[in-house]
Amino acid sequence: MIRNYVFEYSDKTKSFLLNNFNENQTNFIDYKEVNKVLCEYPNLFYITKNNEVYRIEPEGNKTYLKDNVISITSSYGQCNFLTNNQVILKNTPLDLPQLDKDDKCINIASTGSSNCCFLLTEKGKVYIYGKNDYGILGCKNLTANQRINNFTKHTELEENIKSKIIDIKCGYNFCVIKCEDGNCYGSGYNYYLDMGVVGKYTLNEFTLLKDKVKQYGCGHFSCAFLTFEGDIYVCGKESDGQFGNNFPLNGALV
């Protein structure tokens, strides 16, 4: 769901039903080749099985963006791309890092401000690029706002977290990773308890947030975790009723 717009996806038919609550309007959009979907207000982006990326606007208009794409991330309606041979961040092409033998990049994550970027590889390695706003890059040897100008392997993660990293997502100025053992770790901006850690406005290194996590998501200033037991935990800034009734404006993990 994106504010007043809901995109309902049917895995059986590989199609979308787009509802606009403001205009009481429903559009059926048939995309049988959809492989991956990303919702980012005010648009929806998707990758086809042929690795092409399209943008769908709330009115239902479809725009072709790029081909040869492995993964996408977006910020305020702008799409960032991971392709087979480069990253495109804020319309700027960046060289991929030199990877370990027989490894390849499979996922990209960038902050809402797009000031930094993370790459995840098939072997669970993380590469970082950009500005260390609020300690988001999670490296103790970096000062606040220090910049990394080329994709660099995150050796501290490799040394300190033994379980394989299998997913990575970003909020506006924070990053959360998920490991094969179900542990989630986060770094960066935590003023609104974005990651649910009480007493710290920023996390300058990746800190354990929640264990036994099956799936998780990051909003601009909030997180949600679904455990293997079927429980949902949320934290952060609730400005538009995202978490339901009786939740504090800035809430810790509950």
PDB file of N, CA and C in Angstrom, residues 69-136:
ATOM      1  N   VAL A  69      18.615  -5.507 -15.695  1.00  0.00           N
ATOM      2  CA  VAL A  69      18.604  -5.128 -14.279  1.00  0.00           C
ATOM      3  C   VAL A  69      18.452  -6.359 -13.393  1.00  0.00           C
ATOM      4  N   ILE A  70      19.290  -6.450 -12.364  1.00  0.00           N
ATOM      5  CA  ILE A  70      19.248  -7.551 -11.402  1.00  0.00           C
ATOM      6  C   ILE A  70      18.375  -7.197 -10.213  1.00  0.00           C
ATOM      7  N   SER A  71      18.532  -5.970  -9.705  1.00  0.00           N
ATOM      8  CA  SER A  71      17.800  -5.552  -8.511  1.00  0.00           C
ATOM      9  C   SER A  71      17.599  -4.035  -8.564  1.00  0.00           C
ATOM     10  N   ILE A  72      16.568  -3.550  -7.852  1.00  0.00           N
ATOM     11  CA  ILE A  72      16.274  -2.119  -7.816  1.00  0.00           C
ATOM     12  C   ILE A  72      16.023  -1.670  -6.384  1.00  0.00           C
ATOM     13  N   THR A  73      16.248  -0.395  -6.154  1.00  0.00           N
ATOM     14  CA  THR A  73      15.881   0.276  -4.922  1.00  0.00           C
ATOM     15  C   THR A  73      15.459   1.682  -5.314  1.00  0.00           C
ATOM     16  N   SER A  74      14.688   2.349  -4.469  1.00  0.00           N
ATOM     17  CA  SER A  74      14.200   3.668  -4.883  1.00  0.00           C
ATOM     18  C   SER A  74      14.175   4.636  -3.721  1.00  0.00           C
ATOM     19  N   SER A  75      14.120   5.909  -4.058  1.00  0.00           N
ATOM     20  CA  SER A  75      14.098   6.984  -3.080  1.00  0.00           C
ATOM     21  C   SER A  75      13.224   8.104  -3.616  1.00  0.00           C
ATOM     22  N   TYR A  76      12.104   8.371  -2.924  1.00  0.00           N
ATOM     23  CA  TYR A  76      11.198   9.443  -3.314  1.00  0.00           C
ATOM     24  C   TYR A  76      10.857   9.385  -4.794  1.00  0.00           C
ATOM     25  N   GLY A  77      10.533   8.180  -5.268  1.00  0.00           N
ATOM     26  CA  GLY A  77      10.077   8.015  -6.640  1.00  0.00           C
ATOM     27  C   GLY A  77      11.173   7.835  -7.664  1.00  0.00           C
ATOM     28  N   GLN A  78      12.453   7.989  -7.246  1.00  0.00           N
ATOM     29  CA  GLN A  78      13.558   7.781  -8.177  1.00  0.00           C
ATOM     30  C   GLN A  78      14.116   6.381  -7.997  1.00  0.00           C
ATOM     31  N   CYS A  79      14.326   5.682  -9.096  1.00  0.00           N
ATOM     32  CA  CYS A  79      14.778   4.299  -9.047  1.00  0.00           C
ATOM     33  C   CYS A  79      16.296   4.218  -9.208  1.00  0.00           C
ATOM     34  N   ASN A  80      16.935   3.402  -8.354  1.00  0.00           N
ATOM     35  CA  ASN A  80      18.360   3.100  -8.472  1.00  0.00           C
ATOM     36  C   ASN A  80      18.499   1.640  -8.900  1.00  0.00           C
ATOM     37  N   PHE A  81      19.523   1.332  -9.711  1.00  0.00           N
ATOM     38  CA  PHE A  81      19.602   0.033 -10.368  1.00  0.00           C
ATOM     39  C   PHE A  81      20.908  -0.689 -10.062  1.00  0.00           C
ATOM     40  N   LEU A  82      20.806  -2.022  -9.948  1.00  0.00           N
ATOM     41  CA  LEU A  82      21.963  -2.905 -10.002  1.00  0.00           C
ATOM     42  C   LEU A  82      21.846  -3.714 -11.284  1.00  0.00           C
ATOM     43  N   THR A  83      22.818  -3.570 -12.179  1.00  0.00           N
ATOM     44  CA  THR A  83      22.836  -4.333 -13.427  1.00  0.00           C
ATOM     45  C   THR A  83      23.990  -5.337 -13.375  1.00  0.00           C
ATOM     46  N   ASN A  84      24.182  -6.047 -14.480  1.00  0.00           N
ATOM     47  CA  ASN A  84      25.253  -7.044 -14.523  1.00  0.00           C
ATOM     48  C   ASN A  84      26.638  -6.425 -14.473  1.00  0.00           C
ATOM     49  N   ASN A  85      26.767  -5.154 -14.835  1.00  0.00           N
ATOM     50  CA  ASN A  85      28.105  -4.577 -14.910  1.00  0.00           C
ATOM     51  C   ASN A  85      28.271  -3.226 -14.208  1.00  0.00           C
ATOM     52  N   GLN A  86      27.198  -2.708 -13.566  1.00  0.00           N
ATOM     53  CA  GLN A  86      27.339  -1.429 -12.877  1.00  0.00           C
ATOM     54  C   GLN A  86      26.161  -1.175 -11.950  1.00  0.00           C
ATOM     55  N   VAL A  87      26.340  -0.171 -11.093  1.00  0.00           N
ATOM     56  CA  VAL A  87      25.264   0.380 -10.277  1.00  0.00           C
ATOM     57  C   VAL A  87      24.935   1.756 -10.828  1.00  0.00           C
ATOM     58  N   ILE A  88      23.648   2.085 -10.876  1.00  0.00           N
ATOM     59  CA  ILE A  88      23.240   3.432 -11.262  1.00  0.00           C
ATOM     60  C   ILE A  88      22.522   4.041 -10.072  1.00  0.00           C
ATOM     61  N   LEU A  89      23.175   5.010  -9.440  1.00  0.00           N
ATOM     62  CA  LEU A  89      22.675   5.651  -8.233  1.00  0.00           C
ATOM     63  C   LEU A  89      22.422   7.126  -8.528  1.00  0.00           C
ATOM     64  N   LYS A  90      21.190   7.557  -8.381  1.00  0.00           N
ATOM     65  CA  LYS A  90      20.802   8.938  -8.703  1.00  0.00           C
ATOM     66  C   LYS A  90      21.258   9.310 -10.114  1.00  0.00           C
ATOM     67  N   ASN A  91      21.020   8.387 -11.054  1.00  0.00           N
ATOM     68  CA  ASN A  91      21.353   8.565 -12.473  1.00  0.00           C
ATOM     69  C   ASN A  91      22.849   8.612 -12.753  1.00  0.00           C
ATOM     70  N   THR A  92      23.670   8.262 -11.746  1.00  0.00           N
ATOM     71  CA  THR A  92      25.126   8.251 -11.928  1.00  0.00           C
ATOM     72  C   THR A  92      25.628   6.815 -11.985  1.00  0.00           C
ATOM     73  N   PRO A  93      26.321   6.419 -13.062  1.00  0.00           N
ATOM     74  CA  PRO A  93      26.851   5.051 -13.143  1.00  0.00           C
ATOM     75  C   PRO A  93      28.065   4.868 -12.239  1.00  0.00           C
ATOM     76  N   LEU A  94      28.118   3.745 -11.535  1.00  0.00           N
ATOM     77  CA  LEU A  94      29.224   3.419 -10.641  1.00  0.00           C
ATOM     78  C   LEU A  94      29.739   2.027 -10.984  1.00  0.00           C
ATOM     79  N   ASP A  95      31.055   1.851 -10.905  1.00  0.00           N
ATOM     80  CA  ASP A  95      31.647   0.547 -11.181  1.00  0.00           C
ATOM     81  C   ASP A  95      31.338  -0.424 -10.049  1.00  0.00           C
ATOM     82  N   LEU A  96      31.108  -1.675 -10.412  1.00  0.00           N
ATOM     83  CA  LEU A  96      30.939  -2.709  -9.409  1.00  0.00           C
ATOM     84  C   LEU A  96      32.281  -3.004  -8.739  1.00  0.00           C
ATOM     85  N   PRO A  97      32.254  -3.502  -7.492  1.00  0.00           N
ATOM     86  CA  PRO A  97      33.508  -3.826  -6.815  1.00  0.00           C
ATOM     87  C   PRO A  97      34.133  -5.103  -7.365  1.00  0.00           C
ATOM     88  N   GLN A  98      35.404  -5.298  -7.054  1.00  0.00           N
ATOM     89  CA  GLN A  98      36.067  -6.558  -7.354  1.00  0.00           C
ATOM     90  C   GLN A  98      35.626  -7.584  -6.322  1.00  0.00           C
ATOM     91  N   LEU A  99      34.918  -8.614  -6.756  1.00  0.00           N
ATOM     92  CA  LEU A  99      34.340  -9.585  -5.837  1.00  0.00           C
ATOM     93  C   LEU A  99      35.257 -10.783  -5.635  1.00  0.00           C
ATOM     94  N   ASP A 100      34.936 -11.556  -4.588  1.00  0.00           N
ATOM     95  CA  ASP A 100      35.634 -12.820  -4.374  1.00  0.00           C
ATOM     96  C   ASP A 100      35.342 -13.754  -5.545  1.00  0.00           C
ATOM     97  N   LYS A 101      36.177 -14.751  -5.710  1.00  0.00           N
ATOM     98  CA  LYS A 101      36.031 -15.693  -6.814  1.00  0.00           C
ATOM     99  C   LYS A 101      34.670 -16.386  -6.743  1.00  0.00           C
ATOM    100  N   ASP A 102      34.022 -16.505  -7.902  1.00  0.00           N
ATOM    101  CA  ASP A 102      32.735 -17.192  -8.058  1.00  0.00           C
ATOM    102  C   ASP A 102      31.608 -16.540  -7.266  1.00  0.00           C
ATOM    103  N   ASP A 103      31.727 -15.260  -6.962  1.00  0.00           N
ATOM    104  CA  ASP A 103      30.660 -14.528  -6.269  1.00  0.00           C
ATOM    105  C   ASP A 103      30.041 -13.531  -7.242  1.00  0.00           C
ATOM    106  N   LYS A 104      28.817 -13.083  -6.947  1.00  0.00           N
ATOM    107  CA  LYS A 104      28.165 -12.084  -7.788  1.00  0.00           C
ATOM    108  C   LYS A 104      27.186 -11.270  -6.959  1.00  0.00           C
ATOM    109  N   CYS A 105      26.921 -10.038  -7.379  1.00  0.00           N
ATOM    110  CA  CYS A 105      25.989  -9.150  -6.677  1.00  0.00           C
ATOM    111  C   CYS A 105      24.561  -9.566  -6.987  1.00  0.00           C
ATOM    112  N   ILE A 106      23.718  -9.600  -5.952  1.00  0.00           N
ATOM    113  CA  ILE A 106      22.328 -10.024  -6.143  1.00  0.00           C
ATOM    114  C   ILE A 106      21.313  -9.000  -5.645  1.00  0.00           C
ATOM    115  N   ASN A 107      21.763  -8.031  -4.842  1.00  0.00           N
ATOM    116  CA  ASN A 107      20.790  -7.091  -4.282  1.00  0.00           C
ATOM    117  C   ASN A 107      21.436  -5.737  -4.038  1.00  0.00           C
ATOM    118  N   ILE A 108      20.621  -4.690  -4.140  1.00  0.00           N
ATOM    119  CA  ILE A 108      21.060  -3.321  -3.868  1.00  0.00           C
ATOM    120  C   ILE A 108      20.099  -2.688  -2.873  1.00  0.00           C
ATOM    121  N   ALA A 109      20.648  -1.867  -1.980  1.00  0.00           N
ATOM    122  CA  ALA A 109      19.825  -1.094  -1.048  1.00  0.00           C
ATOM    123  C   ALA A 109      20.431   0.290  -0.915  1.00  0.00           C
ATOM    124  N   SER A 110      19.580   1.302  -0.926  1.00  0.00           N
ATOM    125  CA  SER A 110      20.060   2.674  -0.743  1.00  0.00           C
ATOM    126  C   SER A 110      19.119   3.406   0.202  1.00  0.00           C
ATOM    127  N   THR A 111      19.632   4.431   0.849  1.00  0.00           N
ATOM    128  CA  THR A 111      18.848   5.191   1.805  1.00  0.00           C
ATOM    129  C   THR A 111      17.857   6.103   1.102  1.00  0.00           C
ATOM    130  N   GLY A 112      16.904   6.634   1.871  1.00  0.00           N
ATOM    131  CA  GLY A 112      15.928   7.560   1.307  1.00  0.00           C
ATOM    132  C   GLY A 112      16.571   8.777   0.689  1.00  0.00           C
ATOM    133  N   SER A 113      17.700   9.188   1.254  1.00  0.00           N
ATOM    134  CA  SER A 113      18.418  10.345   0.707  1.00  0.00           C
ATOM    135  C   SER A 113      19.337   9.949  -0.443  1.00  0.00           C
ATOM    136  N   SER A 114      19.549   8.640  -0.633  1.00  0.00           N
ATOM    137  CA  SER A 114      20.459   8.105  -1.665  1.00  0.00           C
ATOM    138  C   SER A 114      21.891   8.611  -1.488  1.00  0.00           C
ATOM    139  N   ASN A 115      22.263   8.970  -0.262  1.00  0.00           N
ATOM    140  CA  ASN A 115      23.638   9.410  -0.010  1.00  0.00           C
ATOM    141  C   ASN A 115      24.604   8.245   0.129  1.00  0.00           C
ATOM    142  N   CYS A 116      24.079   7.039   0.312  1.00  0.00           N
ATOM    143  CA  CYS A 116      24.946   5.870   0.379  1.00  0.00           C
ATOM    144  C   CYS A 116      24.223   4.669  -0.208  1.00  0.00           C
ATOM    145  N   CYS A 117      24.994   3.617  -0.425  1.00  0.00           N
ATOM    146  CA  CYS A 117      24.447   2.447  -1.112  1.00  0.00           C
ATOM    147  C   CYS A 117      25.128   1.195  -0.590  1.00  0.00           C
ATOM    148  N   PHE A 118      24.354   0.097  -0.524  1.00  0.00           N
ATOM    149  CA  PHE A 118      24.863  -1.205  -0.084  1.00  0.00           C
ATOM    150  C   PHE A 118      24.624  -2.224  -1.190  1.00  0.00           C
ATOM    151  N   LEU A 119      25.591  -3.111  -1.394  1.00  0.00           N
ATOM    152  CA  LEU A 119      25.438  -4.236  -2.301  1.00  0.00           C
ATOM    153  C   LEU A 119      25.578  -5.530  -1.506  1.00  0.00           C
ATOM    154  N   LEU A 120      24.726  -6.495  -1.806  1.00  0.00           N
ATOM    155  CA  LEU A 120      24.792  -7.818  -1.188  1.00  0.00           C
ATOM    156  C   LEU A 120      25.126  -8.838  -2.265  1.00  0.00           C
ATOM    157  N   THR A 121      26.039  -9.749  -1.954  1.00  0.00           N
ATOM    158  CA  THR A 121      26.437 -10.751  -2.930  1.00  0.00           C
ATOM    159  C   THR A 121      25.818 -12.113  -2.609  1.00  0.00           C
ATOM    160  N   GLU A 122      25.947 -13.014  -3.557  1.00  0.00           N
ATOM    161  CA  GLU A 122      25.385 -14.355  -3.411  1.00  0.00           C
ATOM    162  C   GLU A 122      25.993 -15.098  -2.227  1.00  0.00           C
ATOM    163  N   LYS A 123      27.249 -14.812  -1.918  1.00  0.00           N
ATOM    164  CA  LYS A 123      27.927 -15.466  -0.800  1.00  0.00           C
ATOM    165  C   LYS A 123      27.705 -14.757   0.537  1.00  0.00           C
ATOM    166  N   GLY A 124      26.860 -13.712   0.543  1.00  0.00           N
ATOM    167  CA  GLY A 124      26.539 -13.032   1.783  1.00  0.00           C
ATOM    168  C   GLY A 124      27.502 -11.931   2.178  1.00  0.00           C
ATOM    169  N   LYS A 125      28.299 -11.441   1.243  1.00  0.00           N
ATOM    170  CA  LYS A 125      29.214 -10.331   1.518  1.00  0.00           C
ATOM    171  C   LYS A 125      28.508  -9.011   1.245  1.00  0.00           C
ATOM    172  N   VAL A 126      28.868  -7.972   2.002  1.00  0.00           N
ATOM    173  CA  VAL A 126      28.282  -6.642   1.851  1.00  0.00           C
ATOM    174  C   VAL A 126      29.355  -5.653   1.425  1.00  0.00           C
ATOM    175  N   TYR A 127      29.025  -4.849   0.414  1.00  0.00           N
ATOM    176  CA  TYR A 127      29.914  -3.792  -0.058  1.00  0.00           C
ATOM    177  C   TYR A 127      29.211  -2.450   0.132  1.00  0.00           C
ATOM    178  N   ILE A 128      29.986  -1.441   0.561  1.00  0.00           N
ATOM    179  CA  ILE A 128      29.406  -0.140   0.918  1.00  0.00           C
ATOM    180  C   ILE A 128      30.010   0.978   0.079  1.00  0.00           C
ATOM    181  N   TYR A 129      29.166   2.010  -0.119  1.00  0.00           N
ATOM    182  CA  TYR A 129      29.587   3.175  -0.906  1.00  0.00           C
ATOM    183  C   TYR A 129      28.848   4.398  -0.379  1.00  0.00           C
ATOM    184  N   GLY A 130      29.527   5.557  -0.391  1.00  0.00           N
ATOM    185  CA  GLY A 130      28.848   6.811  -0.107  1.00  0.00           C
ATOM    186  C   GLY A 130      29.185   7.411   1.250  1.00  0.00           C
ATOM    187  N   LYS A 131      28.280   8.254   1.716  1.00  0.00           N
ATOM    188  CA  LYS A 131      28.509   9.069   2.900  1.00  0.00           C
ATOM    189  C   LYS A 131      27.999   8.373   4.162  1.00  0.00           C
ATOM    190  N   ASN A 132      28.800   8.448   5.218  1.00  0.00           N
ATOM    191  CA  ASN A 132      28.499   7.754   6.474  1.00  0.00           C
ATOM    192  C   ASN A 132      27.598   8.601   7.378  1.00  0.00           C
ATOM    193  N   ASP A 133      26.477   9.071   6.839  1.00  0.00           N
ATOM    194  CA  ASP A 133      25.534   9.861   7.637  1.00  0.00           C
ATOM    195  C   ASP A 133      25.031   9.054   8.824  1.00  0.00           C
ATOM    196  N   TYR A 134      25.093   9.642  10.014  1.00  0.00           N
ATOM    197  CA  TYR A 134      24.589   9.019  11.238  1.00  0.00           C
ATOM    198  C   TYR A 134      25.191   7.634  11.491  1.00  0.00           C
ATOM    199  N   GLY A 135      26.384   7.389  10.964  1.00  0.00           N
ATOM    200  CA  GLY A 135      27.044   6.108  11.164  1.00  0.00           C
ATOM    201  C   GLY A 135      26.391   4.962  10.420  1.00  0.00           C
ATOM    202  N   ILE A 136      25.635   5.277   9.360  1.00  0.00           N
ATOM    203  CA  ILE A 136      24.836   4.254   8.681  1.00  0.00           C
ATOM    204  C   ILE A 136      25.666   3.127   8.073  1.00  0.00           C
TER     205      ILE A 136
END
